[in-house]
Coordinates of C-alpha atoms in Angstrom, one line a residue:
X660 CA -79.0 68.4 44.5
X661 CA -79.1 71.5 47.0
X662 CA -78.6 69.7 50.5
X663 CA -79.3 71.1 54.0
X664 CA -77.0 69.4 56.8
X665 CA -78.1 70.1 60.1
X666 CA -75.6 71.9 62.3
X667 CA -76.5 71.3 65.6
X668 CA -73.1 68.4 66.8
X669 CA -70.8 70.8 64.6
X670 CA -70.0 73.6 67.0
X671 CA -66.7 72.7 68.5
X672 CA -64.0 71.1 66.0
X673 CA -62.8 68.4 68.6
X674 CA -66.4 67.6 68.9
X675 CA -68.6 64.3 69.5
X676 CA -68.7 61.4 67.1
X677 CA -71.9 62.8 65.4
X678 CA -69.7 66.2 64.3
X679 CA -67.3 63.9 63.0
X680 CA -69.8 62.1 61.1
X681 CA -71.3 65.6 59.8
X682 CA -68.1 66.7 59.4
X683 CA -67.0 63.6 56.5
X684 CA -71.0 63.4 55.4
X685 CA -70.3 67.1 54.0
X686 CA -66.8 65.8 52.4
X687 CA -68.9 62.8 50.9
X688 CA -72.0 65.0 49.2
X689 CA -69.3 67.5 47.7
X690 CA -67.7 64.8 46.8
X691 CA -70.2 64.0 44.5
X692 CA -70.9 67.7 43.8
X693 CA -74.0 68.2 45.8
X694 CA -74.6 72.0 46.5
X695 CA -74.2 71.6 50.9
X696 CA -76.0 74.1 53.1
X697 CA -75.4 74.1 57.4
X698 CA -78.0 74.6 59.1
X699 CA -76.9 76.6 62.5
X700 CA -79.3 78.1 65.5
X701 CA -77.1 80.6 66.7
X702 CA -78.7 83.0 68.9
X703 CA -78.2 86.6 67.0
X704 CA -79.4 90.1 66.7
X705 CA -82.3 91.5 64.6
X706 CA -79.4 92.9 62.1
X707 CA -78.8 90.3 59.4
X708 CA -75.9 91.6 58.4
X709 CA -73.6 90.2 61.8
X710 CA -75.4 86.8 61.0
X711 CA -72.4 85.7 60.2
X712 CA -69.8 87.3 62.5
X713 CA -72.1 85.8 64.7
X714 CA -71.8 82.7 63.7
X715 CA -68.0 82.5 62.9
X716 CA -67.3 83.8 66.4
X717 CA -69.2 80.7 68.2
X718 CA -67.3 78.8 65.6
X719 CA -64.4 80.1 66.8
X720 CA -64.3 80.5 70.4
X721 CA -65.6 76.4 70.7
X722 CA -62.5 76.2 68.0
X723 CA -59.1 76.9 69.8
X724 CA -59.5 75.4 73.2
X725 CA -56.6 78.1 74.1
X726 CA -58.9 80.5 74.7
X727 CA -60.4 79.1 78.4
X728 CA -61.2 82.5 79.5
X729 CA -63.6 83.8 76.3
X730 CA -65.2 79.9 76.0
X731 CA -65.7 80.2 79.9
X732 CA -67.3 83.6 79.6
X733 CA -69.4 82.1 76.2
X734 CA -71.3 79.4 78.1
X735 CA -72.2 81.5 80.3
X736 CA -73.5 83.7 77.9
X737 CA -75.2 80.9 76.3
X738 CA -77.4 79.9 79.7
X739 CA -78.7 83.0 80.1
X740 CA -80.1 83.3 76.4
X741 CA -81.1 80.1 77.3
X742 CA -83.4 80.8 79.8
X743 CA -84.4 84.3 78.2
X744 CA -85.5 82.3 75.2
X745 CA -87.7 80.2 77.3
X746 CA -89.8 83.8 78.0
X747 CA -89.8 84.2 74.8
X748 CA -90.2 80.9 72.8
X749 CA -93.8 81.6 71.4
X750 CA -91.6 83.7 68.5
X751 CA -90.5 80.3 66.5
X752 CA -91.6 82.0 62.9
X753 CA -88.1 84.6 62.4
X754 CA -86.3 84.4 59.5
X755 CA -83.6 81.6 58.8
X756 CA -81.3 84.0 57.4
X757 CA -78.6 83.0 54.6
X758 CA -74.8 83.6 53.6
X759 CA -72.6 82.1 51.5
X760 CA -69.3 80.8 52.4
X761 CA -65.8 82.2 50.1
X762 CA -62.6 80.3 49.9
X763 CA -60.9 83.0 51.8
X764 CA -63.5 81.7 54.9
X765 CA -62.8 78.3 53.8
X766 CA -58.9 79.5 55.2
X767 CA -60.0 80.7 58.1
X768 CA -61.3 77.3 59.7
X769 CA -61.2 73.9 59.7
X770 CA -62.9 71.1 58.2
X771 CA -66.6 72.1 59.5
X772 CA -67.1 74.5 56.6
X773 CA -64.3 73.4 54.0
X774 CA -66.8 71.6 51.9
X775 CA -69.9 73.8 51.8
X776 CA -71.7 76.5 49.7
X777 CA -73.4 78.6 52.4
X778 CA -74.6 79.0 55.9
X779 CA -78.3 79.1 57.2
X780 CA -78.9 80.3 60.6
X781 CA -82.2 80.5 62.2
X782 CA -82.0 82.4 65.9
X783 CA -81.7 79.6 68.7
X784 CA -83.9 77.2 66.3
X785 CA -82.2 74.1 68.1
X786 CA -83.1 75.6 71.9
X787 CA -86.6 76.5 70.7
X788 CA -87.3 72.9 68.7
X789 CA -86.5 71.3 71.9
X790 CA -88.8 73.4 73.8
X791 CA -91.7 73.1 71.7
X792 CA -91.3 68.9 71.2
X793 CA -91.0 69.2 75.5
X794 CA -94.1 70.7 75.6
X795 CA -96.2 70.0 72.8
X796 CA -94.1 66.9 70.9
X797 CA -94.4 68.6 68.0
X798 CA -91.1 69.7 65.2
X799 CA -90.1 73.3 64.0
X800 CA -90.6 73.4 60.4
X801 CA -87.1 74.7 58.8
X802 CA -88.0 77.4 55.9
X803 CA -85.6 78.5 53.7
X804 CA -86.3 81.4 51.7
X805 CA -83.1 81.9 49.6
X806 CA -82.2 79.0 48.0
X807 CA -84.8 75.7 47.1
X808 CA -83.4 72.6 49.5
X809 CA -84.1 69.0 47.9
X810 CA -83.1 67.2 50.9
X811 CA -82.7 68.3 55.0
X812 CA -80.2 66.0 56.5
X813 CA -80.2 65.9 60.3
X814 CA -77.2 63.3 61.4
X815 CA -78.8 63.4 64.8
X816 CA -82.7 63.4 66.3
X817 CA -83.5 67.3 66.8
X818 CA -86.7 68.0 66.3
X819 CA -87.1 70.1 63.2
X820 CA -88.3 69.4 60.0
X821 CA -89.0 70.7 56.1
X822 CA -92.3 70.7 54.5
X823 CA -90.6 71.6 51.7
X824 CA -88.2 69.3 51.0
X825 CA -87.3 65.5 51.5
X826 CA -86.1 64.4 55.1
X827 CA -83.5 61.7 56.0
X828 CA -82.0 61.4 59.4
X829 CA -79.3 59.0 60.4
X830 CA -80.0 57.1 63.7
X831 CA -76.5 56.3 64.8
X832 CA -77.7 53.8 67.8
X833 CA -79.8 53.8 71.0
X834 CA -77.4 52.9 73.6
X835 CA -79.9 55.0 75.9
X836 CA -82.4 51.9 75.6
X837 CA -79.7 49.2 75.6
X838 CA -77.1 50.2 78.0
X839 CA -79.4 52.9 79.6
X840 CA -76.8 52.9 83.2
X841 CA -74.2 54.2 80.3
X842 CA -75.8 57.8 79.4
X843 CA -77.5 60.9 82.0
X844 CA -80.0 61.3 79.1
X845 CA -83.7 60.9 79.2
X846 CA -84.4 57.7 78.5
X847 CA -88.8 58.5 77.7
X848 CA -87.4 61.5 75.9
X849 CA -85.4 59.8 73.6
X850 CA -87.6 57.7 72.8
X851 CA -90.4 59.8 71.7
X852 CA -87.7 61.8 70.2
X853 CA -86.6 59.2 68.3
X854 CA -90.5 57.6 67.2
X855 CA -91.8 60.5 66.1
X856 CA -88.4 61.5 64.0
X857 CA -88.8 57.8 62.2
X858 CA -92.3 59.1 61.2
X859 CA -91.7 62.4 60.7
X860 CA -88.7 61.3 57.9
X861 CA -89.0 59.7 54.4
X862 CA -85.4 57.6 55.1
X863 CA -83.7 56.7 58.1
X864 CA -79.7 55.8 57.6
X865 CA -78.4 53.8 60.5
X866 CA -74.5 52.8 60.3
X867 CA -74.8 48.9 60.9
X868 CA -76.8 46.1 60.7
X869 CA -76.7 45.7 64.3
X870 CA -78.1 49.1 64.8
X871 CA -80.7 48.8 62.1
X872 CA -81.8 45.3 63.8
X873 CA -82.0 47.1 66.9
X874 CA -84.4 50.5 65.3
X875 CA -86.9 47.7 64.1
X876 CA -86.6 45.6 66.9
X877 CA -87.5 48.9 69.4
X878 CA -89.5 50.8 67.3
X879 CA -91.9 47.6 65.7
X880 CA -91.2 48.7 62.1
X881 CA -92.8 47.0 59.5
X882 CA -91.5 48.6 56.7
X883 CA -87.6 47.6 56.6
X884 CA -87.0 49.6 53.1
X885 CA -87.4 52.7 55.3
X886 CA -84.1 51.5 57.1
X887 CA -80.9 51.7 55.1
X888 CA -77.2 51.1 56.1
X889 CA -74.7 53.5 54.9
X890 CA -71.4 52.1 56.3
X891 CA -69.3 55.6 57.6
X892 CA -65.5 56.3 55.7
X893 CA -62.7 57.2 57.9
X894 CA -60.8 59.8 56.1
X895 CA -57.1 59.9 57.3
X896 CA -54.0 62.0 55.2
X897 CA -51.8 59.6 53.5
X898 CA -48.7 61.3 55.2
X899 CA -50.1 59.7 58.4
X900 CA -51.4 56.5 57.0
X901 CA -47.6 56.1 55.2
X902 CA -45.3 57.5 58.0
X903 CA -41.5 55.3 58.3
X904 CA -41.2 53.3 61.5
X905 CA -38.2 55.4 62.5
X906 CA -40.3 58.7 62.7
X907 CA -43.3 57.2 64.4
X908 CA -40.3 55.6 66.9
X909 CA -38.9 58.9 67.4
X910 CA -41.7 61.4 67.9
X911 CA -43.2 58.8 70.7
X912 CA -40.7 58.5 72.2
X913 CA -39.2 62.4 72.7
X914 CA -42.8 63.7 73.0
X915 CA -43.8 60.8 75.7
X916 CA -41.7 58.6 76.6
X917 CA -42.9 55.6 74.8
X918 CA -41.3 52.7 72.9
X919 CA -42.7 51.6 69.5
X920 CA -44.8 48.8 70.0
X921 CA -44.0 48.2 73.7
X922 CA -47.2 50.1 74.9
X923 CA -51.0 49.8 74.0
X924 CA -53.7 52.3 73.1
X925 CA -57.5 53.6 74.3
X926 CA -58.2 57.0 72.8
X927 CA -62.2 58.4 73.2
X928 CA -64.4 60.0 75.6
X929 CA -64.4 58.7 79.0
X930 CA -67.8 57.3 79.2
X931 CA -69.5 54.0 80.9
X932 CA -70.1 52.5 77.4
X933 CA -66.3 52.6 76.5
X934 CA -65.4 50.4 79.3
X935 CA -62.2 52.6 80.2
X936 CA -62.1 51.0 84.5
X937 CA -62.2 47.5 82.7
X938 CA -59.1 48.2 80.1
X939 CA -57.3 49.7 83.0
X940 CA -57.6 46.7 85.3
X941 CA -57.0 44.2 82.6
X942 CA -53.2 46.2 81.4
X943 CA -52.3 46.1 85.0
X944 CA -53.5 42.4 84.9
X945 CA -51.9 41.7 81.5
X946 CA -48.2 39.2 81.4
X947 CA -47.0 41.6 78.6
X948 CA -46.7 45.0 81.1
X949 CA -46.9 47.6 78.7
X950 CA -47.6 50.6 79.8
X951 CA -51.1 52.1 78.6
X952 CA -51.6 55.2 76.6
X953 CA -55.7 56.8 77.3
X954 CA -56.2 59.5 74.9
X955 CA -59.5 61.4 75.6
X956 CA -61.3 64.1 77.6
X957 CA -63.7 63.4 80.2
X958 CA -67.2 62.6 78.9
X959 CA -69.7 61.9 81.5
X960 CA -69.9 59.4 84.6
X961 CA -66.4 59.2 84.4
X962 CA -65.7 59.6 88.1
X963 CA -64.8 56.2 88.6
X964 CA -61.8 55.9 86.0
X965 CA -60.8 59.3 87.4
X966 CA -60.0 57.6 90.9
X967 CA -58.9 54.3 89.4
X968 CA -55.9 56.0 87.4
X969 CA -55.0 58.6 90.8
X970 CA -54.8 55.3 92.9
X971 CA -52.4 53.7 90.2
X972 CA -50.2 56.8 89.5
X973 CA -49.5 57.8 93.5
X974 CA -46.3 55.6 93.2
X975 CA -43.6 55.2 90.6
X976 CA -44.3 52.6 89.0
X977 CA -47.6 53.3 88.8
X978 CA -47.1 56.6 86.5
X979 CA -45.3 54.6 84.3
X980 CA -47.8 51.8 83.7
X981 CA -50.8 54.6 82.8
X982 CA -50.2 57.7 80.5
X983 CA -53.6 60.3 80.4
X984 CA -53.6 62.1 77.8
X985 CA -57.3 64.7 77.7
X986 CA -56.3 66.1 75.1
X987 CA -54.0 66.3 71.9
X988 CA -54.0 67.3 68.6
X989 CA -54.7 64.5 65.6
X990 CA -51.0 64.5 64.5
X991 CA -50.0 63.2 67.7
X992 CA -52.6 60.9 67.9
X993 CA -51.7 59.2 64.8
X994 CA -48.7 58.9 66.2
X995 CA -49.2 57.4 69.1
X996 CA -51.7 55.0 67.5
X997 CA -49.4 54.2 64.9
X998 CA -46.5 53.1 67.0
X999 CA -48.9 51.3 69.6
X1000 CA -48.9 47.3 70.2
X1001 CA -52.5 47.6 69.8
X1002 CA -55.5 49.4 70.3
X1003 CA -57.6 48.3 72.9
X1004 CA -61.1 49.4 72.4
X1005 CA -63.8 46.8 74.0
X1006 CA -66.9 48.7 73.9
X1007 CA -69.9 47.4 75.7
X1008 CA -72.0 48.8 72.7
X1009 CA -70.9 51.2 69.3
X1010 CA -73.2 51.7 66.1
X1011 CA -70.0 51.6 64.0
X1012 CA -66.9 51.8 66.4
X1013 CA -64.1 54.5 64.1
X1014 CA -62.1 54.1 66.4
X1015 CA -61.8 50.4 65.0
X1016 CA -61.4 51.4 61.4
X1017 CA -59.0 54.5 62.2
X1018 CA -56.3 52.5 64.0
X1019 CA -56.2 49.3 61.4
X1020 CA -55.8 52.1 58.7
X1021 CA -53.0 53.4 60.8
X1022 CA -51.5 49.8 60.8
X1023 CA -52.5 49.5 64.7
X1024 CA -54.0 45.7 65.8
X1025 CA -57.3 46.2 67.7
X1026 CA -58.6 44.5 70.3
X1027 CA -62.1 45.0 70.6
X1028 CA -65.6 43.7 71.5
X1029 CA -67.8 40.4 70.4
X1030 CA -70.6 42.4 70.7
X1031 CA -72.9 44.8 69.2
X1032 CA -71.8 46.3 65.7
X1033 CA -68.2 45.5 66.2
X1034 CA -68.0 41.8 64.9
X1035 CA -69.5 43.6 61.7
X1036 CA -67.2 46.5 61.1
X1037 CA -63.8 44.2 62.5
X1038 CA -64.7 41.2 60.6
X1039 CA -61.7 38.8 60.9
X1040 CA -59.3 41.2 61.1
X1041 CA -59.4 42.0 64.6
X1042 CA -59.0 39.9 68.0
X1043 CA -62.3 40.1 69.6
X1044 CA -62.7 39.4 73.8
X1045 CA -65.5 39.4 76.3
X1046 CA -66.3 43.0 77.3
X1047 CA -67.6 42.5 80.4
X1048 CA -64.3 40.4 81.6
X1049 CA -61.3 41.8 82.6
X1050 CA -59.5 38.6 82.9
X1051 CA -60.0 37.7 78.8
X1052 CA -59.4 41.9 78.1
X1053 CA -56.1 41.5 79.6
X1054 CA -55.5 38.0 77.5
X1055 CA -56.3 39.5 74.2
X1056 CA -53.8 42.1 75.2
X1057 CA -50.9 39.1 76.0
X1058 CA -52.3 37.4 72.7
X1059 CA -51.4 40.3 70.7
X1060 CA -48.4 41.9 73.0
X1061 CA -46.4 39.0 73.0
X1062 CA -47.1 36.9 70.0
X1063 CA -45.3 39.3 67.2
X1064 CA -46.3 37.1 64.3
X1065 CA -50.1 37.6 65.3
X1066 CA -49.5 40.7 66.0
X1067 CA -47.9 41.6 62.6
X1068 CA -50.7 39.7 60.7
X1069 CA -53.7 41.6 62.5
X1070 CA -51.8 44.7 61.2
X1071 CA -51.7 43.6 57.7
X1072 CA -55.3 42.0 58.0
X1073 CA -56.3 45.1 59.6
X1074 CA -55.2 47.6 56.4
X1075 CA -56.9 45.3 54.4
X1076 CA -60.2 45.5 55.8
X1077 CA -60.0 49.5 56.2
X1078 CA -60.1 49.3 52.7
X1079 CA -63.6 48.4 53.1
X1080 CA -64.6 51.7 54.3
X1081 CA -63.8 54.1 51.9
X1082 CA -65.0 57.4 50.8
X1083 CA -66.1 55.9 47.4
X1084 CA -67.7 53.0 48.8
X1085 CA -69.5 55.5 51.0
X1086 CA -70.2 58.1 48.3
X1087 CA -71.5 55.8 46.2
X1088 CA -74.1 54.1 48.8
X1089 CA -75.6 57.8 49.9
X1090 CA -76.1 58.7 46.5
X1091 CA -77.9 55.7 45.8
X1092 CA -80.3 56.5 48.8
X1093 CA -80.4 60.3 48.2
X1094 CA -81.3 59.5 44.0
X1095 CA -84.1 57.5 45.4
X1096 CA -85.6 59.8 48.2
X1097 CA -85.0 62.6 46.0
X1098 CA -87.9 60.8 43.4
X1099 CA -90.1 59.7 45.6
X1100 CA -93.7 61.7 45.3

């Protein structure tokens, strides 16, 4: 099949959860030999031909976060077409021009275009879509001229559409509606954005049970068939999943500081929904004392945590006991989740929760949540505590920290049930849904 993934969470390489999800959908359909197509919006010039320096350059510059000055100078570049556009918005017909994509571009980038055939890009069609559904509630209709498209895939709500081809759209979760104090997004927008993309597609993929419950529940649908769950894979190198104790022992500890398996783990954005003032205040609670490693950049309404770790760090002792990481690159991470005494990760609500799956493949012990999706992906393989209590956060972390033979059998029950989640298991359950959207009249 010729498949159309929709571009829009793929811009930067250290991206959001949804470009990592595009990102290993595109692995998954060339896996099973699918012809893959990106749809980008990329605001360009009348001449075809720099279509795709055009697009390679955004690509780029959101790329190597070395280069502060030029992605600086490109958001502002990309307010001001921003508001230009919205002069000129009635123009929502131009042409969504095509280029393939050669192994020697393949070498140029990372992982966003490794496993595709060619590029669509159809001037600012993300900005304008947005527009027109503001305004009117009504989808841009993506044409494609060059090649025929059997399926558009949009791994997030934008609204756009093809007349011309079958529509599926995975619905990751609505943590707007359940944990609305969590996100700055419109709650009524999303919404409507989300209810008229359920009708607007012939399959919806969610990526739990929980969150599938939760689509029907909110959105009164009565046909359930329209719903599938397509569990996500975690694809991680075997020369991290395989690395010796000794090398995971001395990289932490040169690099950072650290002691294998004498400190515990939070990586992610630093967002309400991921809890990050509660792990803090149950590690400085917690018997064991190991120090805590946060690995993420800021997110949004974050400024809480922000203060909570200055307070903690202005003495001594304090810098020792929290480690903030924004940013690092994944080799280190692996590290650092490898060689932690567990990964704390008690989400007040996840569709899926990676972060789960990633650090039991990594032979890491999660502690996690006993709510939402998480009892679904963790199974019995992790130690699950009361989100919304510091005092039983900070006794899972003693449970795990200082019990060795618990600690040793979450990391062998945690492999185990990683296994679960693997690309085949997830290749084989998309094709299964593409085969039968695909033959429906």
């Amino acid at each position: 099949m010729r498949v159309l993934v929709d571009a829009y969470n793929l811009y930067s390489k250290n991206g959001t959860g949804i470009s990592k999800y595009t990102k290993e959908l595109c692995r998954v359909l060339n896996f099973l030999n699918h012809d893959v197509f990106l749809q980008f919006g990329v605001p360009q010039s009348y001449n075809e031909l720099l279509t795709k320096e055009i697009v390679f350059q955004k690509l780029y510059l959101e790329y190597d976060d070395k280069r502060e000055e030029a992605r600086d100078f490109f958001n502002i570049e990309r307010k001001i077409k921003k508001l230009l556009t919205l002069t000129s918005c009635i123009n929502f017909i131009e042409r969504n021009t095509f280029f393939p994509i050669t192994e020697n571009d393949k070498k140029i980038f990372d992982d966003r275009i490794k496993y595709i055939n060619g590029v669509y890009n159809k001037s600012g069609i993300h900005i304008k879509s947005e527009i027109l559904f503001n305004i009117f509630k009504k989808f841009i209709n993506i044409k494609n001229s060059k090649n025929h498209i059997d399926i558009y895939h949009k791994p997030y709500q934008v609204p756009c559409f093809s007349k011309h081809a079958k529509n599926i759209t995975t619905i990751h979760d609505l943590i707007p509606l359940k944990i609305p104090y969590s996100t700055t997004m419109d709650i009524k927008k999303f919404y409507e954005l989300t209810n008229k993309t359920i009708k607007k597609s012939d399959k919806i993929i969610t990526i739990s049970e929980s969150s599938k419950k939760d689509i029907i529940e909110y959105f009164n649908i009565r046909d359930e068939e329209k719903i599938s769950v397509v569990y996500q894979s975690s694809f991680i190198d075997e020369k991290y999943i395989n690395l010796c104790d000794t090398d995971i022992q001395n990289f932490i500890n040169i690099a950072y500081g650290l002691y294998y398996k004498k400190y515990i783990i939070f990586y992610g954005a630093i967002e309400p929904k991921k809890n990050v003032y509660r792990i803090i205040s149950a590690a400085l609670k917690s018997k064991s004392g190991y120090p805590l490693v946060i690995a993420g950049k800021n997110g949004w309404l974050f400024d809480d945590v922000c203060q909570l770790v200055a307070e903690v760090q202005k003495t001594p002792s304090g810098k020792r006991k929290i480690l903030r990481i924004p940013f690092l690159p994944f080799e280190h991470l692996a590290m650092l989740i490898s060689g932690a005494a567990a990964c704390v990760f008690p989400s007040l609500y996840e569709g899926f929760g990676l972060p789960v799956i990633e650090s039991m493949q990594l032979g890491c012990p999660v502690i996690t949540s006993n709510a939402s999706s998480l009892p679904e992906i963790g199974g019995d393989a992790v130690h699950y505590v009361d989100p919304y209590s510091i005092d039983d956060i900070a006794h899972g972390i003693d449970a795990v920290c200082e019990n060795d033979e618990y600690r040793l059998l979450l990391e062998k029950k945690g492999r185990e049930r990683a296994k679960m989640f693997s690309i085949e298991r997830y290749a084989q359950r998309l094709n299964e849904i593409y085969t039968e959207v695909a033959g429906k009249e």
